[in-house]
Structure formats: structure tokens, C-alpha cells
Amino acid sequence: MALENEKEQLQLDRQADTRSVLSICGNWNIVHGIPATDSVMKELAQPLRSQQLFLNADRLTGWDSSLLSFLTKLQSRCAAEEIELVTDGLPDGIRRLLALASAVPKEEETQAREETVALLPRVGKAAVAQMNAALEMLGFLGDAVVAFLKLCQGKARFRKSDVFLLLQECGAQALPIVSLISILVGMILAFVSAIQLKMFGAQIFVADLVGIGMTREMGAMMAAIIMAGRTGAAFAAQLGTMTVNEEIDAISTMGFSPIEFLVLPRMLALVLMMPLLCVYADLMGVVGGAIVGVNMPDVTWLQYYEKTRHAVSMTDCGIGLFKSAVFGMLVAISGCLRGMQCGRSASAVGQAATSAVVTGIVLIIVADAIITILCDVIGI
């Protein structure tokens, strides 16, 4: 029997009590509209319910996305009515597109299933994911250590020109932002300490607080945080983009180790430049503190300089330099790790950069706390 209003496009014939054949005819063009599935479902239900619906496209002369949209809706309706839809009579292209369209579940259905998952399984999955991430990080650290040992033996394969380029990016190009932040941090330390010391008439000790605070803690800390937000994110974005473009796979296919060729130069650049940036940040912080300190009554530039020179020892500078080297290694590892873990989409690159910054800052804070506690235990 022919369906009303769709005589040129659809024809439904019953061949048995539980079997029907839907013939798709003519030229399907989206300009002419898409037939509704209600008429087909009504015919299948009358007078006896059909259990199978065969599709036949022998008289189909042309089609576009309108036919695929109709078949997708018909497939959903048949699934809801527990009717088997047989698509063997459709062209191969239509069947492949129909399978592709039905392969991805709807977002609402996915969210509904996620919401129905019990709390305990969700916690278990999160714990397993965190454990796998920790194991992956340990594996990455192991590969980085092996690459460094090969470097010490002269067997690491990477381009030396990349190291010099990265040294420039991590060092000279970072000086403006390090200068600004370090001067402001030094001024803030001086202001905060001066407010309290002024109550006792001990403004000259502002030099001690600023000098020790910058050399032991704030210089290395602020330089590392700046590099985590600037260079760590850049490393993650660079390696993430290479992952998306399958360049890392190509490097592995050519027989090169991505850790040696890509990660090792970045680690070397940051570990070598971070102590220099730390010394520069210490100097800028002391200058910023001096700008505030010498504007107080009875404090001159010479007095501030002499007080700072006597307060700051080589031990304080050495602790700051050691911290900066550790921070540089952590920033490089976090940026490269997130870049190597990046997915295969543009949004994954942004997520990798964000995760690199967060991971780097967290590792910096934790490492600083551990080193500070160890220094206190040792007595230095």
C-alpha cells in the first residue's frame, strides 16, 4: 500500500503478518522536505503488528542528507517499538552513514547514564585514574633519567641548535616579566615589613628582611612561578600540537626517542637558565625593596647597601640557587609531561597547557616546603 502524501518517495508493502517492506523511491532532496515517520509506524501497526521492516532502495534515483535524516528517525522509532530494521537493501554509502550516525550516543543519554552511576564506583574509577596518572608520571620520570644518563655518556640524540634556541626563549626573553614581578615583590616585602618595624624605630632592618626573603625564598619562587605560567605552558602547547599533528609519532617511527629529541633539550634549557634568572630576580627584588627603604627617614642608600651585604650570606644565595634549579626541572617535567599526554584535538592542547601550569605550580610549592623543612632540620 502507498503512504499518503509520500506516494512518490515511500511505499509500504506487507509480505507476511510480521514482515513488511518499505520501498524508497524517487529523488530525495532536502528542498522538498523530509517525510514524517508517523505514517510508516501507523501502517506497521495495522492490522497486526510487524516485527521486521525491510528497506528497499531499488527505485531510488537520488538522495542527500534528507534521506539520512529520515532513516535515522525511522531507526529510532523502530527501536522504540521493538521492530527490527533491516537495511541490506540500501546502498553501501547510506548504510555506512547510517551506522556512523547511530554509533555515537546522544549527549543527554550519556549524561543520564553517568548520573545514575553509584557513588562508590565513581570514586573507584577516579582512584584508578589517579593511580594510572601517577604511574605514567613515574614512567616519564624514568625515561627522562635514562635520557639524562645517555647525555652524560654522550649518546643522547638531539639537535644542539634547539638547546641554544630554548636557552634564549627561557632566559633573555623572560627578563622583562621577571624584572617587573621581582621589583614589585621586593617593594611589597619592604612595605609590609616597614609598617611593623616602624613601630619600634627599626626601619633599617627592612634591608635584612628583603634581602634574606628574596635570596632564600621569593626570588627563586617568583621566577619559577613565572616560568611555569610562561614557559611550562608553552612547552605543553608545543608538544601537544606536535601530538595532534602526529609529529611525535613520526619521530618515533624514524627511530628517534621523543624524550631525548624533544624533552631533554627543554629540561636542559630550564635547569641551566633558572639559577641565572633567580640571581637576576634576587637583584631586582633587593632594588625594589631599596626603593621603598631609602625613602624612610634616617636611611640612606649606603646604609641600606651595607645592611643588605651583612645580612645576606652565601648560604642564603646557595639555597635559593639550589631551589631554582629544582624548580626549573619540575617546570620542564610538568610542561613536557602534559604535552606528551595531550589528546588528538585542539581543545586537548588548551587543556594540556592549563594542566601544565597547575601541575608546575603545585610541584613548586611542595618542593619549596620540603627543601625549607630539610634546611631547618640540617640547620642552614
Coordinates of N, CA, C and O in Angstrom, one line a residue, residues 127-287:
A127 N 39.9 6.9 41.6 CA 41.1 6.5 42.3 C 42.0 5.7 41.3 O 43.2 5.9 41.3
V128 N 41.4 4.9 40.5 CA 42.2 4.1 39.5 C 42.8 5.1 38.5 O 44.0 4.9 38.1
A129 N 42.1 6.1 38.1 CA 42.6 7.1 37.1 C 43.8 7.8 37.7 O 44.8 8.1 37.0
Q130 N 43.7 8.2 39.0 CA 44.8 8.9 39.6 C 46.0 8.0 39.8 O 47.1 8.4 39.6
M131 N 45.8 6.7 40.1 CA 46.9 5.8 40.2 C 47.6 5.6 38.9 O 48.8 5.6 38.8
N132 N 46.8 5.5 37.8 CA 47.4 5.3 36.5 C 48.2 6.6 36.1 O 49.2 6.5 35.4
A133 N 47.6 7.8 36.4 CA 48.3 9.0 36.1 C 49.7 9.1 36.9 O 50.7 9.5 36.3
A134 N 49.7 8.6 38.2 CA 50.9 8.6 38.9 C 51.9 7.6 38.3 O 53.1 7.9 38.2
L135 N 51.5 6.5 37.9 CA 52.4 5.5 37.3 C 52.9 6.0 36.0 O 54.1 5.8 35.6
E136 N 52.1 6.8 35.2 CA 52.5 7.3 34.0 C 53.6 8.4 34.2 O 54.6 8.5 33.5
M137 N 53.4 9.2 35.3 CA 54.4 10.2 35.6 C 55.7 9.6 36.0 O 56.8 10.0 35.6
L138 N 55.6 8.5 36.8 CA 56.8 7.8 37.2 C 57.6 7.2 36.0 O 58.8 7.3 35.9
G139 N 56.8 6.7 35.0 CA 57.4 6.2 33.8 C 58.1 7.3 33.0 O 59.2 7.1 32.5
F140 N 57.4 8.4 33.0 CA 58.0 9.6 32.2 C 59.3 10.0 32.9 O 60.3 10.3 32.3
L141 N 59.3 10.1 34.3 CA 60.5 10.5 35.0 C 61.6 9.5 34.8 O 62.8 9.8 34.6
G142 N 61.3 8.2 34.7 CA 62.3 7.2 34.4 C 62.9 7.4 33.0 O 64.1 7.3 32.9
D143 N 62.1 7.6 32.0 CA 62.6 7.9 30.7 C 63.5 9.1 30.7 O 64.5 9.1 30.0
A144 N 63.1 10.2 31.4 CA 63.9 11.4 31.5 C 65.2 11.1 32.1 O 66.3 11.6 31.7
V145 N 65.3 10.3 33.2 CA 66.5 10.0 33.8 C 67.4 9.2 32.9 O 68.7 9.4 32.8
V146 N 66.9 8.2 32.2 CA 67.6 7.5 31.2 C 68.2 8.4 30.1 O 69.4 8.2 29.7
A147 N 67.4 9.3 29.6 CA 67.9 10.3 28.6 C 69.0 11.1 29.2 O 70.0 11.4 28.5
F148 N 68.9 11.5 30.4 CA 70.0 12.3 31.0 C 71.3 11.5 31.2 O 72.4 12.0 31.0
L149 N 71.1 10.2 31.5 CA 72.3 9.4 31.6 C 73.0 9.2 30.3 O 74.2 9.2 30.2
K150 N 72.2 9.1 29.2 CA 72.7 9.0 27.9 C 73.4 10.3 27.5 O 74.5 10.3 26.8
L151 N 72.9 11.4 28.0 CA 73.5 12.7 27.7 C 74.9 12.7 28.4 O 75.9 13.2 27.8
C152 N 75.0 12.3 29.6 CA 76.3 12.2 30.3 C 77.3 11.3 29.6 O 78.5 11.6 29.7
Q153 N 76.8 10.3 29.0 CA 77.7 9.4 28.2 C 77.9 9.9 26.8 O 78.7 9.2 26.1
G154 N 77.3 11.0 26.4 CA 77.4 11.5 25.0 C 76.7 10.7 24.0 O 77.0 10.8 22.8
K155 N 75.7 9.9 24.4 CA 74.9 9.1 23.4 C 73.5 9.7 23.1 O 72.8 9.1 22.3
A156 N 73.1 10.7 23.8 CA 71.8 11.3 23.6 C 71.7 12.0 22.2 O 72.7 12.7 21.8
R157 N 70.6 11.7 21.5 CA 70.5 12.3 20.1 C 69.4 13.4 20.1 O 68.2 13.2 20.3
F158 N 69.9 14.6 20.0 CA 69.1 15.8 19.8 C 69.9 16.8 19.1 O 71.1 16.8 19.0
R159 N 69.2 17.9 18.6 CA 69.8 18.9 17.9 C 70.3 20.0 18.9 O 69.5 20.6 19.7
K160 N 71.6 20.3 18.9 CA 72.2 21.3 19.8 C 71.6 22.7 19.5 O 71.6 23.5 20.4
S161 N 71.3 22.9 18.3 CA 70.7 24.2 17.9 C 69.4 24.5 18.7 O 69.1 25.6 19.0
D162 N 68.6 23.4 19.0 CA 67.4 23.5 19.7 C 67.7 24.0 21.1 O 66.9 24.8 21.7
V163 N 68.8 23.5 21.7 CA 69.1 23.9 23.1 C 69.4 25.4 23.2 O 68.9 26.1 24.1
F164 N 70.2 25.9 22.2 CA 70.5 27.3 22.2 C 69.3 28.2 22.0 O 69.1 29.3 22.6
L165 N 68.4 27.7 21.1 CA 67.2 28.5 20.9 C 66.3 28.5 22.2 O 65.7 29.5 22.5
L166 N 66.2 27.3 22.8 CA 65.4 27.3 24.1 C 66.1 28.1 25.2 O 65.4 28.6 26.0
L167 N 67.4 28.1 25.2 CA 68.1 28.9 26.2 C 67.7 30.4 26.1 O 67.5 31.1 27.0
Q168 N 67.6 30.8 24.8 CA 67.2 32.2 24.6 C 65.8 32.5 25.0 O 65.4 33.5 25.6
E169 N 64.9 31.5 24.6 CA 63.5 31.7 25.0 C 63.2 31.6 26.5 O 62.4 32.4 27.0
C170 N 64.0 30.8 27.2 CA 63.8 30.6 28.6 C 64.5 31.7 29.4 O 64.2 31.9 30.6
G171 N 65.6 32.3 28.8 CA 66.4 33.2 29.5 C 66.2 34.7 29.2 O 65.4 35.4 29.9
A172 N 66.7 35.1 28.1 CA 66.7 36.5 27.7 C 65.3 37.0 27.5 O 65.0 38.2 27.9
Q173 N 64.5 36.3 26.9 CA 63.1 36.7 26.6 C 62.2 36.8 27.8 O 61.2 37.4 27.8
A174 N 62.7 36.2 28.9 CA 61.9 36.2 30.1 C 62.3 37.3 31.1 O 61.6 37.5 32.1
L175 N 63.4 38.0 30.8 CA 63.9 39.1 31.7 C 62.9 40.2 31.9 O 62.8 40.6 33.1
P176 N 62.1 40.7 30.9 CA 61.2 41.8 31.2 C 60.2 41.5 32.3 O 60.0 42.2 33.3
I177 N 59.5 40.3 32.1 CA 58.4 40.0 33.1 C 59.0 39.6 34.5 O 58.5 39.9 35.5
V178 N 60.2 39.0 34.5 CA 60.9 38.7 35.7 C 61.3 40.0 36.4 O 61.2 40.1 37.7
S179 N 61.8 40.9 35.7 CA 62.1 42.2 36.3 C 61.0 42.9 36.9 O 61.0 43.4 38.1
L180 N 59.8 43.0 36.2 CA 58.7 43.6 36.7 C 58.1 43.0 38.0 O 57.9 43.6 39.0
I181 N 58.0 41.7 38.0 CA 57.4 41.0 39.1 C 58.3 41.0 40.3 O 57.9 41.2 41.4
S182 N 59.6 40.8 40.1 CA 60.6 40.8 41.2 C 60.7 42.2 41.9 O 60.7 42.3 43.1
I183 N 60.7 43.3 41.1 CA 60.7 44.6 41.7 C 59.5 44.8 42.5 O 59.6 45.3 43.7
L184 N 58.4 44.5 42.0 CA 57.1 44.7 42.7 C 57.1 43.8 44.0 O 56.6 44.3 45.1
V185 N 57.5 42.6 43.9 CA 57.6 41.7 45.1 C 58.5 42.3 46.2 O 58.2 42.3 47.4
G186 N 59.7 42.8 45.8 CA 60.6 43.4 46.7 C 60.0 44.7 47.4 O 60.1 44.9 48.6
M187 N 59.2 45.5 46.6 CA 58.6 46.6 47.2 C 57.5 46.2 48.1 O 57.3 46.8 49.2
I188 N 56.8 45.2 47.8 CA 55.7 44.7 48.7 C 56.3 44.2 50.0 O 55.8 44.5 51.1
L189 N 57.4 43.4 49.9 CA 58.0 42.9 51.2 C 58.5 44.1 52.0 O 58.4 44.1 53.2
A190 N 59.1 45.1 51.4 CA 59.6 46.3 52.1 C 58.4 47.0 52.8 O 58.5 47.5 53.9
F191 N 57.3 47.2 52.1 CA 56.2 47.9 52.6 C 55.6 47.2 53.8 O 55.4 47.8 54.9
V192 N 55.4 45.8 53.7 CA 54.8 45.1 54.8 C 55.7 45.1 56.0 O 55.3 45.3 57.1
S193 N 57.1 44.9 55.8 CA 58.0 44.9 56.9 C 58.1 46.3 57.5 O 58.3 46.4 58.8
A194 N 58.1 47.3 56.7 CA 58.3 48.6 57.2 C 57.2 49.1 58.1 O 57.4 49.8 59.1
I195 N 56.0 48.7 57.8 CA 54.8 49.0 58.7 C 55.0 48.5 60.1 O 54.7 49.3 61.1
Q196 N 55.5 47.3 60.3 CA 55.7 46.8 61.6 C 57.0 47.3 62.2 O 57.0 47.6 63.4
L197 N 58.1 47.4 61.5 CA 59.4 47.8 62.1 C 59.4 49.3 62.5 O 60.1 49.7 63.4
K198 N 58.5 50.1 61.8 CA 58.5 51.5 62.1 C 57.9 51.7 63.5 O 58.3 52.7 64.1
M199 N 57.1 50.8 64.0 CA 56.6 50.9 65.4 C 57.7 50.9 66.4 O 57.6 51.4 67.5
F200 N 58.8 50.2 66.1 CA 60.0 50.1 67.0 C 61.2 50.9 66.6 O 62.2 50.8 67.2
G201 N 61.0 51.7 65.6 CA 62.1 52.6 65.1 C 63.2 51.8 64.5 O 64.4 52.2 64.6
A202 N 62.9 50.6 63.9 CA 63.9 49.8 63.3 C 63.8 49.6 61.8 O 63.8 48.5 61.3
Q203 N 63.6 50.8 61.2 CA 63.3 50.7 59.7 C 64.5 50.2 59.0 O 64.4 49.6 57.9
I204 N 65.7 50.3 59.5 CA 66.9 49.8 58.8 C 66.9 48.3 58.6 O 67.5 47.8 57.7
F205 N 66.2 47.6 59.4 CA 66.1 46.1 59.3 C 65.2 45.7 58.1 O 65.1 44.5 57.9
V206 N 64.6 46.6 57.4 CA 63.9 46.3 56.2 C 64.8 45.7 55.2 O 64.5 44.7 54.5
A207 N 66.1 46.2 55.2 CA 67.1 45.6 54.3 C 67.3 44.1 54.6 O 67.5 43.3 53.6
D208 N 67.4 43.8 55.8 CA 67.6 42.4 56.2 C 66.4 41.5 55.7 O 66.7 40.4 55.1
L209 N 65.2 41.9 56.0 CA 64.1 41.1 55.6 C 63.9 41.0 54.1 O 63.7 39.8 53.6
V210 N 64.1 42.0 53.4 CA 64.0 42.0 51.9 C 65.1 41.1 51.4 O 64.9 40.2 50.5
G211 N 66.4 41.3 51.8 CA 67.5 40.6 51.3 C 67.4 39.1 51.5 O 67.5 38.3 50.6
I212 N 67.1 38.7 52.8 CA 67.0 37.3 53.1 C 65.8 36.7 52.5 O 65.9 35.5 51.9
G213 N 64.7 37.4 52.5 CA 63.5 36.8 51.9 C 63.6 36.6 50.4 O 63.1 35.6 49.9
M214 N 64.2 37.5 49.7 CA 64.4 37.4 48.3 C 65.4 36.3 47.9 O 65.1 35.5 47.0
T215 N 66.5 36.2 48.6 CA 67.5 35.3 48.2 C 67.2 33.8 48.6 O 67.5 32.9 47.9
R216 N 66.5 33.6 49.7 CA 66.2 32.3 50.2 C 64.9 31.8 49.6 O 64.8 30.6 49.3
E217 N 63.9 32.6 49.4 CA 62.6 32.1 49.1 C 62.0 32.8 47.8 O 61.8 32.2 46.8
M218 N 61.7 34.1 47.9 CA 60.9 34.8 47.0 C 61.5 34.9 45.6 O 60.8 34.8 44.6
G219 N 62.8 35.1 45.5 CA 63.5 35.2 44.2 C 63.3 33.9 43.4 O 62.8 34.0 42.2
A220 N 63.7 32.8 43.9 CA 63.5 31.5 43.2 C 62.0 31.2 43.0 O 61.6 30.7 41.9
M221 N 61.2 31.4 44.0 CA 59.8 31.1 43.9 C 59.1 31.9 42.8 O 58.4 31.3 42.0
M222 N 59.3 33.2 42.8 CA 58.6 34.0 41.8 C 59.1 33.7 40.4 O 58.3 33.7 39.5
A223 N 60.4 33.5 40.3 CA 60.9 33.2 38.9 C 60.4 31.9 38.4 O 60.0 31.7 37.3
A224 N 60.3 30.9 39.3 CA 59.7 29.6 38.9 C 58.3 29.7 38.6 O 57.8 29.1 37.6
I225 N 57.5 30.4 39.3 CA 56.0 30.6 39.0 C 55.9 31.3 37.7 O 55.0 30.9 36.9
I226 N 56.7 32.3 37.4 CA 56.6 33.0 36.2 C 56.9 32.0 35.0 O 56.2 32.0 34.0
M227 N 58.0 31.2 35.2 CA 58.3 30.3 34.1 C 57.3 29.2 34.0 O 57.1 28.7 32.9
A228 N 56.6 28.8 35.1 CA 55.6 27.8 34.9 C 54.4 28.3 34.1 O 53.9 27.6 33.3
G229 N 54.1 29.6 34.3 CA 53.0 30.1 33.5 C 53.4 30.5 32.1 O 52.5 30.6 31.2
R230 N 54.7 30.9 31.9 CA 55.1 31.3 30.6 C 55.7 30.2 29.8 O 55.2 29.9 28.7
T231 N 56.7 29.5 30.3 CA 57.5 28.5 29.6 C 56.9 27.1 29.7 O 56.8 26.4 28.7
G232 N 56.4 26.8 30.9 CA 55.8 25.5 31.1 C 54.6 25.3 30.2 O 54.4 24.2 29.5
A233 N 53.7 26.3 30.1 CA 52.5 26.2 29.3 C 53.0 26.2 27.8 O 52.3 25.5 27.0
A234 N 54.0 26.9 27.4 CA 54.5 26.9 26.1 C 55.0 25.5 25.7 O 54.7 25.0 24.6
F235 N 55.8 24.9 26.6 CA 56.2 23.5 26.3 C 55.1 22.6 26.1 O 55.1 21.8 25.2
A236 N 54.1 22.7 26.9 CA 52.9 21.8 26.8 C 52.2 22.0 25.5 O 51.7 21.1 24.8
A237 N 52.0 23.3 25.1 CA 51.3 23.6 23.9 C 52.1 23.1 22.7 O 51.5 22.6 21.7
Q238 N 53.4 23.3 22.7 CA 54.3 22.9 21.6 C 54.2 21.4 21.4 O 53.9 20.9 20.3
L239 N 54.4 20.6 22.5 CA 54.4 19.2 22.3 C 53.0 18.7 22.1 O 52.8 17.7 21.4
G240 N 52.0 19.3 22.7 CA 50.6 18.9 22.4 C 50.2 19.1 20.9 O 49.6 18.3 20.3
T241 N 50.6 20.2 20.3 CA 50.4 20.4 18.9 C 51.1 19.4 18.1 O 50.6 18.9 17.1
M242 N 52.3 19.1 18.5 CA 53.0 18.0 17.7 C 52.3 16.7 17.9 O 52.3 15.9 16.9
T243 N 51.7 16.4 19.0 CA 51.0 15.2 19.2 C 49.8 15.2 18.3 O 49.4 14.1 17.7
V244 N 49.0 16.3 18.2 CA 47.9 16.4 17.4 C 48.2 16.2 15.9 O 47.5 15.5 15.2
N245 N 49.3 16.8 15.5 CA 49.8 16.7 14.1 C 50.5 15.4 13.8 O 51.1 15.2 12.7
E246 N 50.6 14.5 14.8 CA 51.3 13.2 14.7 C 52.8 13.3 14.4 O 53.4 12.4 13.8
E247 N 53.4 14.4 14.7 CA 54.8 14.6 14.5 C 55.6 13.8 15.5 O 56.7 13.3 15.1
I248 N 55.1 13.6 16.7 CA 55.8 12.8 17.7 C 55.8 11.3 17.2 O 56.8 10.6 17.4
D249 N 54.7 10.9 16.7 CA 54.7 9.5 16.1 C 55.7 9.4 15.0 O 56.3 8.3 14.8
A250 N 55.8 10.4 14.2 CA 56.8 10.3 13.0 C 58.2 10.3 13.6 O 59.0 9.5 13.0
I251 N 58.5 11.0 14.6 CA 59.8 11.0 15.2 C 60.1 9.6 15.7 O 61.2 9.0 15.6
S252 N 59.1 9.0 16.4 CA 59.3 7.6 16.9 C 59.5 6.6 15.7 O 60.3 5.7 15.8
T253 N 58.8 6.8 14.7 CA 58.9 5.9 13.5 C 60.3 6.0 12.9 O 60.8 5.0 12.4
M254 N 60.9 7.2 12.9 CA 62.2 7.4 12.3 C 63.3 6.8 13.2 O 64.5 6.9 12.8
G255 N 63.0 6.3 14.4 CA 63.9 5.7 15.2 C 64.5 6.6 16.3 O 65.5 6.2 17.0
F256 N 64.0 7.8 16.5 CA 64.4 8.8 17.5 C 63.5 8.6 18.7 O 62.3 8.4 18.6
S257 N 64.2 8.8 19.9 CA 63.4 8.8 21.1 C 62.8 10.2 21.3 O 63.5 11.2 21.4
P258 N 61.5 10.4 21.5 CA 60.9 11.7 21.7 C 61.4 12.3 23.0 O 61.5 13.6 23.1
I259 N 61.7 11.5 24.0 CA 62.2 12.0 25.3 C 63.6 12.7 25.0 O 63.8 13.8 25.5
E260 N 64.4 12.0 24.3 CA 65.8 12.6 24.0 C 65.7 13.8 23.1 O 66.3 14.8 23.3
F261 N 64.9 13.7 22.0 CA 64.9 14.7 21.0 C 64.1 15.9 21.3 O 64.4 17.0 20.9
L262 N 63.0 15.8 22.2 CA 62.2 16.9 22.5 C 62.2 17.3 23.9 O 62.2 18.5 24.2
V263 N 62.2 16.4 24.8 CA 62.1 16.7 26.3 C 63.4 17.1 26.8 O 63.5 18.1 27.6
L264 N 64.5 16.3 26.5 CA 65.8 16.6 27.1 C 66.3 18.0 26.8 O 66.8 18.7 27.8
P265 N 66.2 18.6 25.6 CA 66.7 20.0 25.4 C 65.9 21.0 26.2 O 66.5 21.9 26.7
R266 N 64.6 20.8 26.4 CA 63.8 21.7 27.2 C 64.2 21.6 28.7 O 64.2 22.6 29.4
M267 N 64.4 20.4 29.2 CA 64.9 20.3 30.6 C 66.2 20.9 30.8 O 66.4 21.6 31.8
L268 N 67.2 20.7 29.9 CA 68.5 21.3 30.0 C 68.4 22.9 30.0 O 69.0 23.5 30.8
A269 N 67.5 23.4 29.1 CA 67.4 24.8 29.0 C 66.9 25.5 30.3 O 67.4 26.5 30.8
L270 N 65.8 24.9 30.9 CA 65.3 25.4 32.1 C 66.2 25.2 33.3 O 66.3 26.1 34.1
V271 N 66.8 24.1 33.4 CA 67.7 23.8 34.5 C 68.9 24.8 34.5 O 69.4 25.2 35.5
L272 N 69.4 25.1 33.3 CA 70.5 25.9 33.2 C 70.2 27.4 33.4 O 71.0 28.2 34.0
M273 N 69.0 27.8 33.0 CA 68.7 29.2 33.0 C 68.0 29.6 34.3 O 68.1 30.8 34.7
M274 N 67.4 28.7 35.0 CA 66.6 29.1 36.2 C 67.6 29.7 37.3 O 67.2 30.7 37.9
P275 N 68.8 29.1 37.5 CA 69.6 29.8 38.5 C 70.0 31.2 38.1 O 70.1 32.1 39.0
L276 N 70.3 31.4 36.8 CA 70.6 32.8 36.4 C 69.4 33.7 36.6 O 69.5 34.9 37.0
L277 N 68.2 33.3 36.2 CA 67.0 34.1 36.5 C 66.8 34.3 37.9 O 66.3 35.4 38.3
C278 N 67.1 33.3 38.8 CA 67.0 33.5 40.2 C 67.9 34.6 40.7 O 67.5 35.5 41.5
V279 N 69.2 34.6 40.3 CA 70.1 35.7 40.7 C 69.6 37.0 40.2 O 69.6 38.0 41.0
Y280 N 69.1 37.1 39.0 CA 68.5 38.4 38.5 C 67.3 38.8 39.3 O 67.1 40.0 39.6
A281 N 66.4 37.8 39.6 CA 65.2 38.2 40.4 C 65.6 38.6 41.8 O 65.0 39.6 42.3
D282 N 66.6 38.0 42.4 CA 67.1 38.5 43.7 C 67.6 39.9 43.6 O 67.2 40.7 44.5
L283 N 68.3 40.2 42.6 CA 68.9 41.6 42.5 C 67.7 42.6 42.3 O 67.7 43.6 42.9
M284 N 66.8 42.2 41.4 CA 65.7 43.2 41.2 C 64.8 43.3 42.4 O 64.3 44.4 42.7
G285 N 64.6 42.2 43.2 CA 63.9 42.3 44.4 C 64.5 43.2 45.5 O 63.9 44.0 46.1
V286 N 65.8 43.1 45.6 CA 66.6 44.0 46.5 C 66.5 45.4 46.1 O 66.3 46.3 46.9
V287 N 66.6 45.7 44.8 CA 66.4 47.0 44.3 C 65.0 47.6 44.6 O 64.8 48.7 45.0

